PDB file of C-alpha atoms in Angstrom:
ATOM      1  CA  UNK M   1     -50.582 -22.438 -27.207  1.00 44.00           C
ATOM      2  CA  UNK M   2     -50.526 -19.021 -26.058  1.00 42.00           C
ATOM      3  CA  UNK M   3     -53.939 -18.170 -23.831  1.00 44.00           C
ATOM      4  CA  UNK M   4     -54.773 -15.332 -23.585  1.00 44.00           C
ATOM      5  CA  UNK M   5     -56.040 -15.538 -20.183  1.00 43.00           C
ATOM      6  CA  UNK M   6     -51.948 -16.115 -19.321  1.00 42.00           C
ATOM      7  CA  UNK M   7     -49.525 -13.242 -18.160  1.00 42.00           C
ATOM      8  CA  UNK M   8     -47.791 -10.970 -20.752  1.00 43.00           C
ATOM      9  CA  UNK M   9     -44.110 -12.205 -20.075  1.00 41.00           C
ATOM     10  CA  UNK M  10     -45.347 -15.963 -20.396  1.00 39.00           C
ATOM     11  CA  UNK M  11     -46.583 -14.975 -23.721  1.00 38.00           C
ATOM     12  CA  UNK M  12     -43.349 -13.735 -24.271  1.00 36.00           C
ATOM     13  CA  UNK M  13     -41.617 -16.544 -23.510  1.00 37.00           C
ATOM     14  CA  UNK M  14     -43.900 -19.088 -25.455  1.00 39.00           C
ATOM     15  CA  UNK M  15     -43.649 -16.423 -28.602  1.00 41.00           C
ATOM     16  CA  UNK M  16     -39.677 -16.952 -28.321  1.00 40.00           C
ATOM     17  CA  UNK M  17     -39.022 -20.697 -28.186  1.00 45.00           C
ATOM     18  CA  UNK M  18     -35.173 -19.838 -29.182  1.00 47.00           C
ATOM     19  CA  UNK M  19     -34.354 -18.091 -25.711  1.00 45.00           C
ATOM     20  CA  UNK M  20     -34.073 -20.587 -22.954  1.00 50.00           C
ATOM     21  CA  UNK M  21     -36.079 -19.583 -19.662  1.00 45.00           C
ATOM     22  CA  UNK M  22     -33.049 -19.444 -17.887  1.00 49.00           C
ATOM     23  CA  UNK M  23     -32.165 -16.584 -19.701  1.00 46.00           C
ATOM     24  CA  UNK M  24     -35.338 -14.527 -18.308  1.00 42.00           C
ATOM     25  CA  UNK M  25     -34.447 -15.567 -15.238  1.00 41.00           C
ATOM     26  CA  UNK M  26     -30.762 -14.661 -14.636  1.00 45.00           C
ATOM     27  CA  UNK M  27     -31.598 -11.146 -16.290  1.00 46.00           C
ATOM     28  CA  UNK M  28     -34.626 -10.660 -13.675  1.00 43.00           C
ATOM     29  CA  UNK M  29     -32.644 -12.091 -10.695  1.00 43.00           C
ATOM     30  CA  UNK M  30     -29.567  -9.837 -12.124  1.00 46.00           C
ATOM     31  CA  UNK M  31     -32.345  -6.687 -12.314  1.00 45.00           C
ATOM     32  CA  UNK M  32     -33.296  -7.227  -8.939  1.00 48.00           C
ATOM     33  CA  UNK M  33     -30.001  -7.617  -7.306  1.00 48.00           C
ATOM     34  CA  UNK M  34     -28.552  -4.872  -9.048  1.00 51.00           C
ATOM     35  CA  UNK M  35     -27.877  -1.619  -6.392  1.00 52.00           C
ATOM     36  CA  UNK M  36     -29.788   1.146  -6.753  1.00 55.00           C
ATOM     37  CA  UNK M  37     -28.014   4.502  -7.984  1.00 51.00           C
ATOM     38  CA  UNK M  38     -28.565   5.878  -4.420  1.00 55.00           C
ATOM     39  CA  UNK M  39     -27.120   2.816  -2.649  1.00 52.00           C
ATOM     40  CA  UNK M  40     -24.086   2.673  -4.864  1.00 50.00           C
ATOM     41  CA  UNK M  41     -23.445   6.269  -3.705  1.00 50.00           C
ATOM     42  CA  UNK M  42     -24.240   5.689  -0.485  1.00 52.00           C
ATOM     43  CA  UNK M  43     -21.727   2.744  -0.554  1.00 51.00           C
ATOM     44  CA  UNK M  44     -18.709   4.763  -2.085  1.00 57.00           C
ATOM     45  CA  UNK M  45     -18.876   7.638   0.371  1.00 61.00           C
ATOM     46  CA  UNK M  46     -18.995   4.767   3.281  1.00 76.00           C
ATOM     47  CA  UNK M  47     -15.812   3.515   1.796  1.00 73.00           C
ATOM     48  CA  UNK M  48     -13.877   6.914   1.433  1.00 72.00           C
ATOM     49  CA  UNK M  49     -14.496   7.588   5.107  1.00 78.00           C
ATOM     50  CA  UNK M  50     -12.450   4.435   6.559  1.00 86.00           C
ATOM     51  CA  UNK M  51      -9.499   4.820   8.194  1.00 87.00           C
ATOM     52  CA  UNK M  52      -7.554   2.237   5.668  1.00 88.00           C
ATOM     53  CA  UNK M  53      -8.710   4.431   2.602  1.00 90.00           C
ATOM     54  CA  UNK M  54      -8.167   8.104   3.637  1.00 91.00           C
ATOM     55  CA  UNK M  55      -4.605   7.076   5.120  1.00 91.00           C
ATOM     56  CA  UNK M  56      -3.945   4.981   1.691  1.00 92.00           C
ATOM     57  CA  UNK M  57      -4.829   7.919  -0.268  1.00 93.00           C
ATOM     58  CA  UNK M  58      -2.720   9.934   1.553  1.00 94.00           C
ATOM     59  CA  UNK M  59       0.791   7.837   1.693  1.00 93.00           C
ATOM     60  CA  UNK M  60       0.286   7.577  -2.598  1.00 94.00           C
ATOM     61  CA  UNK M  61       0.081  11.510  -2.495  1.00 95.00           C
ATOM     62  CA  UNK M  62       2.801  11.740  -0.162  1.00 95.00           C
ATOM     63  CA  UNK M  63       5.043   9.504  -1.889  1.00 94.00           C
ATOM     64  CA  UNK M  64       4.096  11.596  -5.288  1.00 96.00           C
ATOM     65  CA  UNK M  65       5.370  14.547  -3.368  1.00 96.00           C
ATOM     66  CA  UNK M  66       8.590  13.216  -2.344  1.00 95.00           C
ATOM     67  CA  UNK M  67       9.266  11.544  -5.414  1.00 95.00           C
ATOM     68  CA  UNK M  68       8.860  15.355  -6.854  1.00 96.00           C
ATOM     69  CA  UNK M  69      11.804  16.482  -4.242  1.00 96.00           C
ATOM     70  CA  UNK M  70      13.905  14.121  -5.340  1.00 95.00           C
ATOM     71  CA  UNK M  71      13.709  14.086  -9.370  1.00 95.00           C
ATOM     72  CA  UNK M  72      16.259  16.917  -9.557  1.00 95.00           C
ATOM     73  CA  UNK M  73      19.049  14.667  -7.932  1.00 92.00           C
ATOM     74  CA  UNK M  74      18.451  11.771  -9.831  1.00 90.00           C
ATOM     75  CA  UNK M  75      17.368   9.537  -6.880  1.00 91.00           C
ATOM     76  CA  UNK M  76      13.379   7.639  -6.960  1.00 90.00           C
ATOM     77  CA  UNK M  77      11.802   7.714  -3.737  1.00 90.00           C
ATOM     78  CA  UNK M  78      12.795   3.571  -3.371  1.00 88.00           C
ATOM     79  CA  UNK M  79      16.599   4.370  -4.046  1.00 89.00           C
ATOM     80  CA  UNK M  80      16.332   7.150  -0.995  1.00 92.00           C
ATOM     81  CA  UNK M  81      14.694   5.318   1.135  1.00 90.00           C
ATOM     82  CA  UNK M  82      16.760   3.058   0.703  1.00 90.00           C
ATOM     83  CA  UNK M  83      20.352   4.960   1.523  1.00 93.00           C
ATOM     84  CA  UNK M  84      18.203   6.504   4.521  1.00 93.00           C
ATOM     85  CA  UNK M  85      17.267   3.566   6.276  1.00 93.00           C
ATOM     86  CA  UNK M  86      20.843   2.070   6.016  1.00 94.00           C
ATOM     87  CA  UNK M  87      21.883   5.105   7.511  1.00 95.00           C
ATOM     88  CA  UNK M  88      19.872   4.827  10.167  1.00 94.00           C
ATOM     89  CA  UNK M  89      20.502   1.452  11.022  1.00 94.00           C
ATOM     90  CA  UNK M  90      24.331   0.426   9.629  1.00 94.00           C
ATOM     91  CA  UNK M  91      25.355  -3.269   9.973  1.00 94.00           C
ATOM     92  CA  UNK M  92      22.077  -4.495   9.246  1.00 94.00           C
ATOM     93  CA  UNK M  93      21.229  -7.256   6.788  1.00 93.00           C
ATOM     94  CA  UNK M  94      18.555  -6.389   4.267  1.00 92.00           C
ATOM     95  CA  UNK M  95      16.013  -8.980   5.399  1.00 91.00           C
ATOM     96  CA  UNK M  96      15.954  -6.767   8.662  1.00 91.00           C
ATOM     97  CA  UNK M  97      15.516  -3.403   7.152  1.00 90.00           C
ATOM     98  CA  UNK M  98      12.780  -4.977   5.395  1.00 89.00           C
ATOM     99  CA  UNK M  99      11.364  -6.177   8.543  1.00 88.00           C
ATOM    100  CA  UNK M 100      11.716  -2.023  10.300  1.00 86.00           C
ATOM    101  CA  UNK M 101      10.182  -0.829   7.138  1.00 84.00           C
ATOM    102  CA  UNK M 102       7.266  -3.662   6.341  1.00 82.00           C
ATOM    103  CA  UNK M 103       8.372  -4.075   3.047  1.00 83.00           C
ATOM    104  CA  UNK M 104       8.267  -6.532   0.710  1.00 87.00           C
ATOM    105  CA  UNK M 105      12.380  -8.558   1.321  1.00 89.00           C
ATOM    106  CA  UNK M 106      11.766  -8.768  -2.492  1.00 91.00           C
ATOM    107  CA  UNK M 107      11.958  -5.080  -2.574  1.00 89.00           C
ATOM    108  CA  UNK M 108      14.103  -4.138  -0.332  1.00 90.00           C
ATOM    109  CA  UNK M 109      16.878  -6.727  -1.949  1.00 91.00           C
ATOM    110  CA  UNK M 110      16.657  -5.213  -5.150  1.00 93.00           C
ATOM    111  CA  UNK M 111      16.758  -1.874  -3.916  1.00 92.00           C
ATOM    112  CA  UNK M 112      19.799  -2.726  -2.341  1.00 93.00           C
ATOM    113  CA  UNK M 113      21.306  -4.275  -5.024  1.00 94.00           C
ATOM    114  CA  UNK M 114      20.689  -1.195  -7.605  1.00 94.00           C
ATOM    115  CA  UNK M 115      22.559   0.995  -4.316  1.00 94.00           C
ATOM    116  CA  UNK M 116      25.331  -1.555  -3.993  1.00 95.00           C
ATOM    117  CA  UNK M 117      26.027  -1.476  -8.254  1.00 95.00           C
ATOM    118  CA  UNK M 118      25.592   2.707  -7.997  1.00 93.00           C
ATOM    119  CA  UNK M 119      28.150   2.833  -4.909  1.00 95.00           C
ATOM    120  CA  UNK M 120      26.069   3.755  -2.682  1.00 95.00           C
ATOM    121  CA  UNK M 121      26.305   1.167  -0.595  1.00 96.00           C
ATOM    122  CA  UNK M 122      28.524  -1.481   0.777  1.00 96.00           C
ATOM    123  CA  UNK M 123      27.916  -5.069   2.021  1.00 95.00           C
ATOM    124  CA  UNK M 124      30.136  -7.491   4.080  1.00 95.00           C
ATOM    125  CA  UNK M 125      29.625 -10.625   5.682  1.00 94.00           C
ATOM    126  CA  UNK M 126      28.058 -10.962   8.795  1.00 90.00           C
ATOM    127  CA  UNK M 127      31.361 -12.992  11.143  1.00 90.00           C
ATOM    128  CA  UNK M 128      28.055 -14.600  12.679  1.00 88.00           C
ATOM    129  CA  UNK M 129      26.410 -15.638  10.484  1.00 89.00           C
ATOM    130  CA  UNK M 130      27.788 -15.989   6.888  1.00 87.00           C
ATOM    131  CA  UNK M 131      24.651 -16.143   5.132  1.00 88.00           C
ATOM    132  CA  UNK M 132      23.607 -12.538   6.005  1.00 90.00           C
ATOM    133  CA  UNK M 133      25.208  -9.418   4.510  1.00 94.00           C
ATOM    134  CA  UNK M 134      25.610  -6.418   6.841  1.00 95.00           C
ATOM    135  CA  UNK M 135      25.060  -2.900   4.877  1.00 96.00           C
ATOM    136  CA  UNK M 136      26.370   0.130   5.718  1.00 96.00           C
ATOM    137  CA  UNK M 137      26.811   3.891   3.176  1.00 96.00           C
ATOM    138  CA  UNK M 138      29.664   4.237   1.436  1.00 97.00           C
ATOM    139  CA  UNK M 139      31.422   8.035   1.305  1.00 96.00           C
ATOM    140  CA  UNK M 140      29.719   8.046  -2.520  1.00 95.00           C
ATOM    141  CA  UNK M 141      26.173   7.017  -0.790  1.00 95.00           C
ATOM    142  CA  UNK M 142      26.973   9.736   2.051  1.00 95.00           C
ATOM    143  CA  UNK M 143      27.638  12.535  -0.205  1.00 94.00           C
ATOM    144  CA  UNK M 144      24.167  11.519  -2.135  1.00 93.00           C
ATOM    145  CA  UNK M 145      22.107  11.589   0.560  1.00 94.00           C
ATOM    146  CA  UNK M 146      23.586  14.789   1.822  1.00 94.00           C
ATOM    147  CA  UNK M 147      22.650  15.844  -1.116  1.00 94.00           C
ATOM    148  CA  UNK M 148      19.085  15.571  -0.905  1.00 94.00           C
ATOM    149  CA  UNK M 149      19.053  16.577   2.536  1.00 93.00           C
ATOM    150  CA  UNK M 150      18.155  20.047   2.688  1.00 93.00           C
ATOM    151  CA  UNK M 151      14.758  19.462   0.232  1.00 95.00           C
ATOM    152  CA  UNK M 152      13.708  16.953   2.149  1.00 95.00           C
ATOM    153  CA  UNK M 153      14.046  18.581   5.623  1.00 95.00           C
ATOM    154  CA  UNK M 154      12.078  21.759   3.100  1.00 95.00           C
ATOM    155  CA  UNK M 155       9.847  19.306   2.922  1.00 95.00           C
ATOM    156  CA  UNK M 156       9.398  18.084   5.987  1.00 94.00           C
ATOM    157  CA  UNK M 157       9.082  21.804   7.333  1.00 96.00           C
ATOM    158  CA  UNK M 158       6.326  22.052   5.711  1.00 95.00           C
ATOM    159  CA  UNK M 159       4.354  18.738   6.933  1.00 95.00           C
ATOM    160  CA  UNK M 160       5.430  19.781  10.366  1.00 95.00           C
ATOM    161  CA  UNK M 161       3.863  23.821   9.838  1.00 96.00           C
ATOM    162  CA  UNK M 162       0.174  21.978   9.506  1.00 96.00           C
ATOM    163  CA  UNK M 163       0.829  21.055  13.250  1.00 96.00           C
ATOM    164  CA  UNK M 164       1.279  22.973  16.478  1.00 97.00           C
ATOM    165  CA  UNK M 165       3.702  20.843  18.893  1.00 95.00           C
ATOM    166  CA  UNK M 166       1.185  19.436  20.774  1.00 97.00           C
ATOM    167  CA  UNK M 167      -1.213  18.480  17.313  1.00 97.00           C
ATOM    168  CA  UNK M 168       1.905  16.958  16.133  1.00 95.00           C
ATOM    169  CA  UNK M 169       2.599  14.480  19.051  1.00 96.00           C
ATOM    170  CA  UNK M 170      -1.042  13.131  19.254  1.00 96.00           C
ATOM    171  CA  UNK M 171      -1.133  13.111  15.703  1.00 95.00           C
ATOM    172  CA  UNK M 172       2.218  10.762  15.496  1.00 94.00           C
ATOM    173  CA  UNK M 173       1.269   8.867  18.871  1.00 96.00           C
ATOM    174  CA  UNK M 174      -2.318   8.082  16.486  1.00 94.00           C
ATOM    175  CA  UNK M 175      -0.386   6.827  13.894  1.00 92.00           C
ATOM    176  CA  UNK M 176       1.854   4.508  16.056  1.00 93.00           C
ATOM    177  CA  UNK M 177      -0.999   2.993  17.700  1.00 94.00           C
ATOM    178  CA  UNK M 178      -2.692   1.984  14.286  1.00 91.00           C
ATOM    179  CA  UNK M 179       0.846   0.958  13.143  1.00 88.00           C
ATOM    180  CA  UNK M 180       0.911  -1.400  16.689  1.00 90.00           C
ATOM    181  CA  UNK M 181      -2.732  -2.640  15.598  1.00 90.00           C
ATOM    182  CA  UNK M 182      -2.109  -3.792  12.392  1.00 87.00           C
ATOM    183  CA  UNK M 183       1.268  -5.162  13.135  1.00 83.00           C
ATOM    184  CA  UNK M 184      -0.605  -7.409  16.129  1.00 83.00           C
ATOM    185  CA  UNK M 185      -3.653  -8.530  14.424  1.00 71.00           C
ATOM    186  CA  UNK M 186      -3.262 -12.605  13.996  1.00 52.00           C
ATOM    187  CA  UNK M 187      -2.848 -14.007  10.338  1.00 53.00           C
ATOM    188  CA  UNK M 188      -5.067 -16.496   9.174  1.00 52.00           C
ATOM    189  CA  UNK M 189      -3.959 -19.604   9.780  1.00 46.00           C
ATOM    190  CA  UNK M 190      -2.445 -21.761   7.089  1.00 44.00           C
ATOM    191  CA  UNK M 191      -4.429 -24.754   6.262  1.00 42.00           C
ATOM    192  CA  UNK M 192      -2.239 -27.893   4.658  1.00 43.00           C
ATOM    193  CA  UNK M 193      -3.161 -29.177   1.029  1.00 43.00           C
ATOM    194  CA  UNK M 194      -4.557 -32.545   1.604  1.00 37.00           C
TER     195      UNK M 194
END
């Protein structure tokens, strides 16, 4: 069957009547899809200059960091944020401190439940609404996040000392504008299962 006068991979194909021929083509449409070593380069560094990636890569060092300031008191980086954002905002029910922070609730509620067994924190029922538990620090959640304090003001000497005064404020006023971006941009809408 095989003429000679016919191309090289038909031959091929005719000499190997065990392979289908849509094996030949998948691998040649796969070959010809596949990037080229320079594109896939060119494609990585495109990706490590956005805005999303640098700024992710620099909250997971960040939070490394931190977590490193806090191992020697016994506190993770979730439990401190934790006692720090009830502090700053007492009498708040954990689905709102979730909401200030743009957490998961999911989180944030077992954060607060790990503080709340420790001592660290206290809840009581809202007189308004008596669904929603209001959270404020304890003395015992006070004295722990004294504690920590002066590290993590060390720390955040140091973050500040990469700024002058005026870097600092464009730098921050920056970050709250792609905070007030991302916090505005309109989720997809929902479509209903038929």
């Amino acid at each position: 069957i095989a003429d000679t006068a016919m191309t090289n991979s038909w031959v091929t194909i005719v000499a190997i009547p065990t392979v289908d021929i849509s094996t030949y083509i998948a691998t040649f449409v796969t070959m010809q899809s596949e990037p080229r070593v320079d594109e896939t380069v060119a494609v990585s560094e495109h990706v490590e200059e956005r805005l999303s990636f640098k700024t992710a890569v620099m909250q997971r060092l960040l939070d490394r960091q931190m977590a490193r300031v806090l191992a020697p008191y016994g506190l993770s980086l979730t439990a401190y944020r934790t006692l720090a954002t009830v502090d700053a905002f007492p009498d708040e029910p954990a689905s709102e401190l979730a909401r200030i922070c743009a957490l998961d609730k999911a989180i944030v509620s077992r954060s607060v439940a790990d503080a709340t067994d420790a001592g660290f924190v206290s809840q009581r029922v809202d007189p308004e609404n008596r669904r929603r538990k209001l959270l404020r620090l304890t003395p015992l959640g006070r004295q722990q996040l004294d504690a920590v304090e002066a590290a993590v003001s060390g720390r955040q000497a140091g973050l500040d000392a990469l700024f002058t005064a005026d870097e600092r404020a464009l730098f921050l006023a920056f970050v709250d504008r792609v905070s007030t971006h991302a916090a505005t941009i309109e989720q997809p809408h929902k479509t209903l299962a038929a």
